CSV table of N, CA and C in Angstrom, one decimal:
chain,number,residue,atom,x,y,z
A,654,MET,N,7.1,11.5,-54.8
A,654,MET,CA,7.1,10.3,-54.0
A,654,MET,C,6.8,9.1,-54.8
A,655,SER,N,7.8,8.2,-54.8
A,655,SER,CA,7.6,7.0,-55.6
A,655,SER,C,6.7,6.0,-54.9
A,656,THR,N,6.0,5.2,-55.7
A,656,THR,CA,5.2,4.1,-55.2
A,656,THR,C,6.1,2.9,-55.3
A,657,LYS,N,6.1,2.1,-54.2
A,657,LYS,CA,6.9,0.9,-54.1
A,657,LYS,C,6.2,-0.2,-55.0
A,658,ALA,N,7.0,-0.8,-55.8
A,658,ALA,CA,6.6,-2.0,-56.7
A,658,ALA,C,7.5,-3.1,-56.4
A,659,THR,N,7.0,-4.2,-56.0
A,659,THR,CA,7.9,-5.4,-55.8
A,659,THR,C,7.6,-6.5,-56.7
A,660,PHE,N,8.6,-6.9,-57.5
A,660,PHE,CA,8.4,-8.0,-58.5
A,660,PHE,C,9.0,-9.3,-57.9
A,661,TYR,N,8.2,-10.2,-57.6
A,661,TYR,CA,8.6,-11.5,-57.1
A,661,TYR,C,8.8,-12.5,-58.2
A,662,HIS,N,9.9,-13.2,-58.2
A,662,HIS,CA,10.1,-14.2,-59.3
A,662,HIS,C,10.9,-15.3,-58.8
A,663,ALA,N,11.2,-16.3,-59.6
A,663,ALA,CA,12.0,-17.4,-59.2
A,663,ALA,C,13.0,-17.8,-60.3
A,664,GLY,N,13.3,-16.9,-61.2
A,664,GLY,CA,14.3,-17.2,-62.2
A,664,GLY,C,13.8,-18.0,-63.4
A,665,CYS,N,12.5,-18.4,-63.4
A,665,CYS,CA,12.0,-19.2,-64.5
A,665,CYS,C,11.9,-18.4,-65.8
A,666,PRO,N,11.9,-19.0,-66.9
A,666,PRO,CA,11.8,-18.3,-68.2
A,666,PRO,C,10.6,-17.3,-68.2
A,667,VAL,N,9.5,-17.7,-67.8
A,667,VAL,CA,8.3,-16.9,-67.8
A,667,VAL,C,8.6,-15.6,-66.9
A,668,CYS,N,9.3,-15.9,-65.7
A,668,CYS,CA,9.6,-14.8,-64.8
A,668,CYS,C,10.5,-13.8,-65.4
A,669,VAL,N,11.6,-14.3,-66.1
A,669,VAL,CA,12.6,-13.5,-66.6
A,669,VAL,C,12.0,-12.6,-67.7
A,670,ASP,N,11.1,-13.2,-68.5
A,670,ASP,CA,10.5,-12.4,-69.6
A,670,ASP,C,9.6,-11.3,-69.0
A,671,ALA,N,8.8,-11.6,-68.0
A,671,ALA,CA,7.9,-10.6,-67.4
A,671,ALA,C,8.8,-9.5,-66.7
A,672,GLU,N,9.9,-9.9,-66.1
A,672,GLU,CA,10.8,-9.0,-65.5
A,672,GLU,C,11.3,-8.0,-66.5
A,673,ARG,N,11.8,-8.5,-67.6
A,673,ARG,CA,12.4,-7.6,-68.6
A,673,ARG,C,11.4,-6.7,-69.2
A,674,THR,N,10.2,-7.2,-69.4
A,674,THR,CA,9.3,-6.3,-70.1
A,674,THR,C,8.4,-5.5,-69.2
A,675,VAL,N,7.7,-6.2,-68.3
A,675,VAL,CA,6.7,-5.4,-67.5
A,675,VAL,C,7.4,-4.7,-66.3
A,676,ALA,N,8.1,-5.5,-65.5
A,676,ALA,CA,8.7,-4.8,-64.3
A,676,ALA,C,9.7,-3.7,-64.7
A,677,GLU,N,10.6,-4.0,-65.7
A,677,GLU,CA,11.5,-3.0,-66.1
A,677,GLU,C,10.9,-1.9,-67.0
A,678,GLY,N,9.6,-2.2,-67.4
A,678,GLY,CA,8.9,-1.2,-68.2
A,678,GLY,C,8.2,-0.2,-67.4
A,679,LEU,N,8.1,-0.4,-66.1
A,679,LEU,CA,7.4,0.6,-65.2
A,679,LEU,C,8.2,1.9,-65.2
A,680,ASP,N,7.5,3.0,-65.1
A,680,ASP,CA,8.1,4.3,-65.1
A,680,ASP,C,8.8,4.5,-63.8
A,681,ARG,N,10.1,4.6,-63.9
A,681,ARG,CA,11.0,4.7,-62.7
A,681,ARG,C,10.8,6.1,-62.0
A,682,ALA,N,10.3,7.0,-62.7
A,682,ALA,CA,10.0,8.3,-62.1
A,682,ALA,C,8.9,8.2,-61.1
A,683,ARG,N,8.0,7.2,-61.3
A,683,ARG,CA,6.9,7.0,-60.4
A,683,ARG,C,7.0,5.8,-59.5
A,684,PHE,N,7.8,4.8,-59.9
A,684,PHE,CA,7.8,3.5,-59.1
A,684,PHE,C,9.3,3.3,-58.7
A,685,ASP,N,9.3,2.8,-57.4
A,685,ASP,CA,10.6,2.3,-56.8
A,685,ASP,C,10.5,0.8,-57.0
A,686,VAL,N,11.1,0.3,-58.0
A,686,VAL,CA,10.9,-1.2,-58.3
A,686,VAL,C,12.0,-2.0,-57.6
A,687,GLU,N,11.6,-3.0,-56.9
A,687,GLU,CA,12.5,-4.0,-56.3
A,687,GLU,C,12.2,-5.3,-56.9
A,688,ILE,N,13.3,-6.0,-57.3
A,688,ILE,CA,13.2,-7.3,-57.9
A,688,ILE,C,13.6,-8.3,-56.8
A,689,VAL,N,12.7,-9.3,-56.5
A,689,VAL,CA,13.1,-10.2,-55.5
A,689,VAL,C,13.0,-11.7,-56.0
A,690,HIS,N,14.2,-12.3,-56.0
A,690,HIS,CA,14.3,-13.7,-56.5
A,690,HIS,C,14.0,-14.6,-55.3
A,691,LEU,N,12.9,-15.2,-55.3
A,691,LEU,CA,12.5,-16.0,-54.1
A,691,LEU,C,13.3,-17.3,-53.9
A,692,GLY,N,13.9,-17.7,-55.0
A,692,GLY,CA,14.8,-18.9,-54.9
A,692,GLY,C,16.1,-18.5,-54.1
A,693,ASP,N,16.5,-17.3,-54.3
A,693,ASP,CA,17.7,-16.8,-53.6
A,693,ASP,C,17.4,-16.2,-52.2
A,694,HIS,N,16.1,-15.8,-52.0
A,694,HIS,CA,15.7,-15.2,-50.8
A,694,HIS,C,14.5,-15.9,-50.2
A,695,ALA,N,14.7,-17.1,-49.9
A,695,ALA,CA,13.6,-17.9,-49.4
A,695,ALA,C,12.9,-17.3,-48.1
A,696,ASP,N,13.7,-16.5,-47.4
A,696,ASP,CA,13.2,-15.8,-46.2
A,696,ASP,C,12.1,-14.8,-46.6
A,697,ARG,N,11.9,-14.5,-47.9
A,697,ARG,CA,10.9,-13.5,-48.2
A,697,ARG,C,9.6,-14.2,-48.8
A,698,VAL,N,9.6,-15.5,-48.9
A,698,VAL,CA,8.4,-16.2,-49.4
A,698,VAL,C,7.2,-15.9,-48.5
A,699,ALA,N,7.4,-15.8,-47.2
A,699,ALA,CA,6.3,-15.6,-46.3
A,699,ALA,C,5.7,-14.2,-46.5
A,700,GLU,N,6.6,-13.2,-46.8
A,700,GLU,CA,6.2,-11.8,-47.1
A,700,GLU,C,5.3,-11.8,-48.3
A,701,ALA,N,5.8,-12.5,-49.4
A,701,ALA,CA,5.0,-12.6,-50.6
A,701,ALA,C,3.6,-13.2,-50.4
A,702,GLU,N,3.6,-14.3,-49.6
A,702,GLU,CA,2.4,-14.9,-49.2
A,702,GLU,C,1.4,-14.0,-48.5
A,703,ARG,N,1.9,-13.2,-47.6
A,703,ARG,CA,1.1,-12.2,-46.9
A,703,ARG,C,0.4,-11.2,-47.8
A,704,PHE,N,1.1,-10.9,-48.9
A,704,PHE,CA,0.5,-10.0,-49.9
A,704,PHE,C,-0.6,-10.7,-50.8
A,705,GLY,N,-0.6,-12.0,-50.7
A,705,GLY,CA,-1.5,-12.8,-51.5
A,705,GLY,C,-0.9,-13.4,-52.7
A,706,VAL,N,0.4,-13.4,-52.8
A,706,VAL,CA,1.1,-14.0,-54.0
A,706,VAL,C,0.8,-15.5,-54.0
A,707,LYS,N,0.3,-16.0,-55.1
A,707,LYS,CA,0.1,-17.5,-55.2
A,707,LYS,C,1.0,-18.1,-56.1
A,708,SER,N,1.6,-17.3,-57.1
A,708,SER,CA,2.5,-17.9,-58.0
A,708,SER,C,3.4,-16.8,-58.5
A,709,VAL,N,4.5,-17.2,-59.1
A,709,VAL,CA,5.4,-16.2,-59.7
A,709,VAL,C,5.4,-16.3,-61.2
A,710,PRO,N,5.7,-15.3,-62.0
A,710,PRO,CA,6.0,-13.9,-61.5
A,710,PRO,C,4.8,-13.2,-61.0
A,711,ALA,N,5.0,-12.3,-60.0
A,711,ALA,CA,3.9,-11.5,-59.5
A,711,ALA,C,4.5,-10.1,-59.1
A,712,LEU,N,3.7,-9.1,-59.4
A,712,LEU,CA,4.1,-7.7,-59.1
A,712,LEU,C,3.1,-7.3,-58.0
A,713,VAL,N,3.7,-6.7,-56.9
A,713,VAL,CA,2.9,-6.2,-55.8
A,713,VAL,C,3.0,-4.6,-55.8
A,714,ILE,N,1.9,-4.0,-56.0
A,714,ILE,CA,2.0,-2.5,-56.0
A,714,ILE,C,0.8,-2.0,-55.1
A,715,ASP,N,1.1,-1.2,-54.1
A,715,ASP,CA,0.1,-0.7,-53.2
A,715,ASP,C,-0.7,-1.9,-52.6
A,716,ALA,N,0.0,-2.9,-52.2
A,716,ALA,CA,-0.6,-4.1,-51.5
A,716,ALA,C,-1.5,-4.9,-52.4
A,717,GLN,N,-1.6,-4.5,-53.7
A,717,GLN,CA,-2.4,-5.3,-54.7
A,717,GLN,C,-1.4,-6.2,-55.5
A,718,VAL,N,-1.9,-7.5,-55.7
A,718,VAL,CA,-1.1,-8.4,-56.4
A,718,VAL,C,-1.5,-8.5,-57.8
A,719,TYR,N,-0.5,-8.5,-58.7
A,719,TYR,CA,-0.8,-8.7,-60.1
A,719,TYR,C,0.0,-9.9,-60.5
A,720,HIS,N,-0.7,-11.0,-60.7
A,720,HIS,CA,0.0,-12.2,-61.2
A,720,HIS,C,0.1,-12.1,-62.7
A,721,ILE,N,1.3,-12.3,-63.2
A,721,ILE,CA,1.6,-12.1,-64.6
A,721,ILE,C,1.9,-13.4,-65.2
A,722,ASN,N,1.0,-13.9,-66.0
A,722,ASN,CA,1.2,-15.3,-66.6
A,722,ASN,C,1.5,-16.3,-65.4
A,723,HIS,N,2.1,-17.4,-65.7
A,723,HIS,CA,2.3,-18.4,-64.6
A,723,HIS,C,3.6,-19.1,-64.8
A,724,GLY,N,4.5,-18.9,-63.9
A,724,GLY,CA,5.8,-19.6,-64.0
A,724,GLY,C,5.9,-20.8,-63.1
A,725,ALA,N,5.6,-20.5,-61.8
A,725,ALA,CA,5.6,-21.5,-60.7
A,725,ALA,C,4.7,-21.1,-59.6
A,726,ASP,N,4.1,-22.1,-59.0
A,726,ASP,CA,3.4,-21.9,-57.8
A,726,ASP,C,4.3,-21.5,-56.6
A,727,LEU,N,3.8,-20.7,-55.8
A,727,LEU,CA,4.6,-20.3,-54.6
A,727,LEU,C,4.9,-21.5,-53.7
A,728,SER,N,4.0,-22.4,-53.7
A,728,SER,CA,4.2,-23.6,-52.8
A,728,SER,C,5.4,-24.4,-53.2
A,729,ALA,N,5.7,-24.3,-54.5
A,729,ALA,CA,6.9,-25.1,-55.0
A,729,ALA,C,8.2,-24.4,-54.6
A,730,LEU,N,8.1,-23.2,-54.0
A,730,LEU,CA,9.3,-22.5,-53.6
A,730,LEU,C,9.6,-22.6,-52.1
A,731,LYS,N,8.7,-23.3,-51.5
A,731,LYS,CA,8.9,-23.5,-50.0
A,731,LYS,C,9.7,-24.7,-49.7
A,732,GLY,N,10.6,-24.5,-48.8
A,732,GLY,CA,11.5,-25.6,-48.4
A,732,GLY,C,10.7,-26.7,-47.8
B,1333,MET,N,12.5,5.5,-80.2
B,1333,MET,CA,11.4,4.7,-80.9
B,1333,MET,C,10.7,3.9,-79.7
B,1334,SER,N,9.4,4.2,-79.7
B,1334,SER,CA,8.6,3.6,-78.6
B,1334,SER,C,8.2,2.2,-79.0
B,1335,THR,N,8.0,1.3,-78.0
B,1335,THR,CA,7.5,0.0,-78.2
B,1335,THR,C,6.0,0.0,-78.0
B,1336,LYS,N,5.3,-0.7,-78.9
B,1336,LYS,CA,3.9,-0.7,-78.8
B,1336,LYS,C,3.5,-1.6,-77.7
B,1337,ALA,N,2.6,-1.2,-76.9
B,1337,ALA,CA,2.0,-2.0,-75.8
B,1337,ALA,C,0.5,-1.9,-75.9
B,1338,THR,N,-0.2,-3.0,-76.0
B,1338,THR,CA,-1.6,-3.0,-76.1
B,1338,THR,C,-2.2,-3.6,-74.9
B,1339,PHE,N,-3.1,-2.9,-74.2
B,1339,PHE,CA,-3.8,-3.4,-73.0
B,1339,PHE,C,-5.2,-3.7,-73.4
B,1340,TYR,N,-5.6,-5.0,-73.4
B,1340,TYR,CA,-6.9,-5.5,-73.7
B,1340,TYR,C,-7.7,-5.7,-72.5
B,1341,HIS,N,-8.9,-5.1,-72.4
B,1341,HIS,CA,-9.7,-5.3,-71.2
B,1341,HIS,C,-11.2,-5.3,-71.6
B,1342,ALA,N,-12.0,-5.5,-70.5
B,1342,ALA,CA,-13.4,-5.6,-70.8
B,1342,ALA,C,-14.2,-4.8,-69.8
B,1343,GLY,N,-13.5,-3.8,-69.1
B,1343,GLY,CA,-14.2,-3.0,-68.2
B,1343,GLY,C,-14.5,-3.6,-66.8
B,1344,CYS,N,-14.1,-4.8,-66.6
B,1344,CYS,CA,-14.3,-5.5,-65.3
B,1344,CYS,C,-13.5,-4.8,-64.2
B,1345,PRO,N,-13.9,-5.0,-63.0
B,1345,PRO,CA,-13.1,-4.4,-61.9
B,1345,PRO,C,-11.6,-4.8,-61.9
B,1346,VAL,N,-11.3,-6.1,-62.2
B,1346,VAL,CA,-10.0,-6.6,-62.2
B,1346,VAL,C,-9.2,-5.9,-63.4
B,1347,CYS,N,-9.9,-5.6,-64.5
B,1347,CYS,CA,-9.3,-5.0,-65.6
B,1347,CYS,C,-9.0,-3.5,-65.3
B,1348,VAL,N,-9.9,-2.8,-64.7
B,1348,VAL,CA,-9.8,-1.4,-64.4
B,1348,VAL,C,-8.6,-1.2,-63.5
B,1349,ASP,N,-8.5,-2.1,-62.5
B,1349,ASP,CA,-7.4,-2.0,-61.5
B,1349,ASP,C,-6.1,-2.2,-62.2
B,1350,ALA,N,-6.0,-3.2,-63.1
B,1350,ALA,CA,-4.7,-3.5,-63.8
B,1350,ALA,C,-4.4,-2.4,-64.7
B,1351,GLU,N,-5.4,-1.8,-65.3
B,1351,GLU,CA,-5.2,-0.7,-66.3
B,1351,GLU,C,-4.6,0.5,-65.5
B,1352,ARG,N,-5.2,0.8,-64.4
B,1352,ARG,CA,-4.7,2.0,-63.7
B,1352,ARG,C,-3.3,1.9,-63.1
B,1353,THR,N,-3.0,0.6,-62.7
B,1353,THR,CA,-1.7,0.4,-62.1
B,1353,THR,C,-0.6,0.0,-63.1
B,1354,VAL,N,-0.9,-1.1,-63.8
B,1354,VAL,CA,0.2,-1.6,-64.6
B,1354,VAL,C,0.3,-1.0,-66.0
B,1355,ALA,N,-0.8,-0.9,-66.7
B,1355,ALA,CA,-0.8,-0.3,-68.0
B,1355,ALA,C,-0.4,1.2,-68.0
B,1356,GLU,N,-1.0,1.9,-67.0
B,1356,GLU,CA,-0.7,3.3,-66.9
B,1356,GLU,C,0.6,3.5,-66.2
B,1357,GLY,N,1.1,2.5,-65.6
B,1357,GLY,CA,2.4,2.6,-64.9
B,1357,GLY,C,3.6,2.4,-65.8
B,1358,LEU,N,3.4,2.0,-67.1
B,1358,LEU,CA,4.5,1.8,-68.0
B,1358,LEU,C,5.1,3.2,-68.4
B,1359,ASP,N,6.3,3.1,-68.6
B,1359,ASP,CA,7.1,4.3,-68.9
B,1359,ASP,C,6.7,4.8,-70.3
B,1360,ARG,N,6.0,5.9,-70.4
B,1360,ARG,CA,5.5,6.4,-71.7
B,1360,ARG,C,6.6,6.9,-72.6
B,1361,ALA,N,7.8,7.1,-72.0
B,1361,ALA,CA,8.9,7.5,-72.9
B,1361,ALA,C,9.4,6.3,-73.7
B,1362,ARG,N,9.0,5.1,-73.2
B,1362,ARG,CA,9.5,3.9,-73.9
B,1362,ARG,C,8.4,3.1,-74.6
B,1363,PHE,N,7.1,3.3,-74.1
B,1363,PHE,CA,6.0,2.5,-74.6
B,1363,PHE,C,4.9,3.4,-75.2
B,1364,ASP,N,4.4,3.0,-76.3
B,1364,ASP,CA,3.2,3.7,-76.9
B,1364,ASP,C,2.1,2.8,-76.5
B,1365,VAL,N,1.4,3.2,-75.4
B,1365,VAL,CA,0.3,2.3,-74.8
B,1365,VAL,C,-1.0,2.6,-75.4
B,1366,GLU,N,-1.7,1.5,-75.9
B,1366,GLU,CA,-3.0,1.6,-76.4
B,1366,GLU,C,-3.9,0.8,-75.5
B,1367,ILE,N,-5.0,1.4,-75.1
B,1367,ILE,CA,-6.0,0.7,-74.2
B,1367,ILE,C,-7.2,0.3,-75.1
B,1368,VAL,N,-7.5,-1.0,-75.2
B,1368,VAL,CA,-8.6,-1.5,-76.0
B,1368,VAL,C,-9.7,-2.2,-75.2
B,1369,HIS,N,-10.8,-1.6,-75.2
B,1369,HIS,CA,-12.0,-2.2,-74.4
B,1369,HIS,C,-12.7,-3.1,-75.4
B,1370,LEU,N,-12.5,-4.4,-75.2
B,1370,LEU,CA,-13.1,-5.4,-76.2
B,1370,LEU,C,-14.6,-5.5,-76.2
B,1371,GLY,N,-15.2,-5.0,-75.1
B,1371,GLY,CA,-16.7,-4.9,-75.1
B,1371,GLY,C,-17.2,-3.8,-76.1
B,1372,ASP,N,-16.4,-2.7,-76.1
B,1372,ASP,CA,-16.8,-1.7,-77.1
B,1372,ASP,C,-16.2,-1.9,-78.5
B,1373,HIS,N,-15.2,-2.7,-78.6
B,1373,HIS,CA,-14.6,-3.0,-79.9
B,1373,HIS,C,-14.5,-4.4,-80.1
B,1374,ALA,N,-15.7,-5.0,-80.3
B,1374,ALA,CA,-15.7,-6.5,-80.5
B,1374,ALA,C,-15.0,-6.9,-81.8
B,1375,ASP,N,-14.8,-6.0,-82.7
B,1375,ASP,CA,-14.1,-6.3,-83.9
B,1375,ASP,C,-12.6,-6.5,-83.7
B,1376,ARG,N,-12.1,-6.2,-82.5
B,1376,ARG,CA,-10.7,-6.5,-82.2
B,1376,ARG,C,-10.5,-7.7,-81.3
B,1377,VAL,N,-11.6,-8.5,-81.1
B,1377,VAL,CA,-11.4,-9.7,-80.3
B,1377,VAL,C,-10.5,-10.7,-81.1
B,1378,ALA,N,-10.7,-10.8,-82.4
B,1378,ALA,CA,-10.0,-11.7,-83.2
B,1378,ALA,C,-8.5,-11.3,-83.2
B,1379,GLU,N,-8.2,-10.1,-83.2
B,1379,GLU,CA,-6.8,-9.6,-83.2
B,1379,GLU,C,-6.2,-10.0,-81.9
B,1380,ALA,N,-6.9,-9.8,-80.8
B,1380,ALA,CA,-6.4,-10.3,-79.4
B,1380,ALA,C,-6.1,-11.8,-79.4
B,1381,GLU,N,-7.0,-12.5,-80.0
B,1381,GLU,CA,-6.9,-14.0,-80.1
B,1381,GLU,C,-5.7,-14.4,-80.9
B,1382,ARG,N,-5.4,-13.7,-81.9
B,1382,ARG,CA,-4.2,-14.0,-82.7
B,1382,ARG,C,-2.9,-13.8,-81.9
B,1383,PHE,N,-2.9,-12.9,-81.0
B,1383,PHE,CA,-1.8,-12.7,-80.2
B,1383,PHE,C,-1.7,-13.7,-79.1
B,1384,GLY,N,-2.8,-14.5,-78.9
B,1384,GLY,CA,-2.7,-15.5,-77.9
B,1384,GLY,C,-3.4,-15.1,-76.6
B,1385,VAL,N,-4.1,-14.0,-76.6
B,1385,VAL,CA,-4.9,-13.6,-75.4
B,1385,VAL,C,-6.0,-14.5,-75.2
B,1386,LYS,N,-6.0,-15.1,-73.9
B,1386,LYS,CA,-7.0,-16.0,-73.5
B,1386,LYS,C,-8.0,-15.4,-72.6
B,1387,SER,N,-7.6,-14.4,-71.9
B,1387,SER,CA,-8.5,-13.7,-70.9
B,1387,SER,C,-8.0,-12.3,-70.8
B,1388,VAL,N,-8.9,-11.5,-70.2
B,1388,VAL,CA,-8.6,-10.1,-69.9
B,1388,VAL,C,-8.6,-9.9,-68.4
B,1389,PRO,N,-7.8,-9.0,-67.9
B,1389,PRO,CA,-6.9,-8.1,-68.6
B,1389,PRO,C,-5.6,-8.7,-69.1
B,1390,ALA,N,-5.2,-8.3,-70.3
B,1390,ALA,CA,-3.9,-8.8,-70.9
B,1390,ALA,C,-3.2,-7.6,-71.5
B,1391,LEU,N,-1.9,-7.7,-71.4
B,1391,LEU,CA,-1.0,-6.7,-72.0
B,1391,LEU,C,-0.2,-7.4,-73.1
B,1392,VAL,N,-0.2,-6.9,-74.3
B,1392,VAL,CA,0.6,-7.5,-75.4
B,1392,VAL,C,1.8,-6.5,-75.7
B,1393,ILE,N,3.0,-7.0,-75.6
B,1393,ILE,CA,4.2,-6.2,-75.9
B,1393,ILE,C,5.1,-7.0,-76.7
B,1394,ASP,N,5.5,-6.5,-77.9
B,1394,ASP,CA,6.3,-7.2,-78.8
B,1394,ASP,C,5.8,-8.6,-79.1
B,1395,ALA,N,4.5,-8.7,-79.3
B,1395,ALA,CA,3.8,-10.0,-79.6
B,1395,ALA,C,3.9,-11.0,-78.5
B,1396,GLN,N,4.3,-10.6,-77.3
B,1396,GLN,CA,4.2,-11.5,-76.1
B,1396,GLN,C,3.0,-11.1,-75.3
B,1397,VAL,N,2.3,-12.1,-74.8
B,1397,VAL,CA,1.1,-11.8,-74.0
B,1397,VAL,C,1.4,-11.9,-72.5
B,1398,TYR,N,1.0,-10.9,-71.8
B,1398,TYR,CA,1.1,-11.0,-70.3
B,1398,TYR,C,-0.3,-10.9,-69.8
B,1399,HIS,N,-0.8,-12.1,-69.4
B,1399,HIS,CA,-2.1,-12.1,-68.7
B,1399,HIS,C,-1.9,-11.6,-67.3
B,1400,ILE,N,-2.7,-10.6,-66.9
B,1400,ILE,CA,-2.5,-10.0,-65.6
B,1400,ILE,C,-3.8,-10.4,-64.8
B,1401,ASN,N,-3.6,-11.2,-63.8
B,1401,ASN,CA,-4.8,-11.7,-63.0
B,1401,ASN,C,-5.8,-12.2,-64.0
B,1402,HIS,N,-7.0,-12.4,-63.5
B,1402,HIS,CA,-8.1,-12.9,-64.4
B,1402,HIS,C,-9.4,-12.2,-64.2
B,1403,GLY,N,-9.9,-11.5,-65.2
B,1403,GLY,CA,-11.1,-10.8,-65.1
B,1403,GLY,C,-12.2,-11.6,-65.8
B,1404,ALA,N,-12.0,-11.9,-67.1
B,1404,ALA,CA,-13.0,-12.7,-67.9
B,1404,ALA,C,-12.3,-13.4,-69.0
B,1405,ASP,N,-12.8,-14.6,-69.3
B,1405,ASP,CA,-12.2,-15.3,-70.5
B,1405,ASP,C,-12.6,-14.6,-71.8
B,1406,LEU,N,-11.7,-14.7,-72.7
B,1406,LEU,CA,-12.0,-14.0,-74.0
B,1406,LEU,C,-13.2,-14.6,-74.7
B,1407,SER,N,-13.4,-15.9,-74.4
B,1407,SER,CA,-14.6,-16.5,-75.1
B,1407,SER,C,-15.9,-15.9,-74.6
B,1408,ALA,N,-15.9,-15.3,-73.4
B,1408,ALA,CA,-17.1,-14.7,-72.9
B,1408,ALA,C,-17.4,-13.4,-73.6
B,1409,LEU,N,-16.4,-12.9,-74.4
B,1409,LEU,CA,-16.6,-11.6,-75.0
B,1409,LEU,C,-17.0,-11.8,-76.5
B,1410,LYS,N,-17.1,-13.0,-76.9
B,1410,LYS,CA,-17.5,-13.2,-78.3
B,1410,LYS,C,-19.0,-13.3,-78.5
B,1411,GLY,N,-19.4,-12.7,-79.5
B,1411,GLY,CA,-20.8,-12.6,-79.8
B,1411,GLY,C,-21.3,-13.9,-80.1
């Protein structure tokens, strides 16, 4: 049974780097990794907020948020 | 050929959680993961600093630093 891992980002350089290294570095045998670009999917900003995401890039695993470096505040992605 | 990934921490709850989920979640077929407790290995604080680690927990992969959440500032670990 895979654990769901959601990587929220906004296409920023810091995000892309963390996606390529950390998110794509997760063991796919154990994690079902979903990459969500919040700029393209503004409808999912509220979902990220509910998990406690404050900035991107962020990885949510088992409802725990791991903010990885800092690319942009979530507030900057809200319309 | 594995990529070296070094996870620096200080035993704090934020560190332990990130270690169990993110550091141990990396694909071991692709990463050679080393876990370094800077409280136990104060001689490696300077090495972490050279990589640009400002706080723990932090993951260094290919000389890039990924600060994951915030447990403690590196300066607090210096004697």
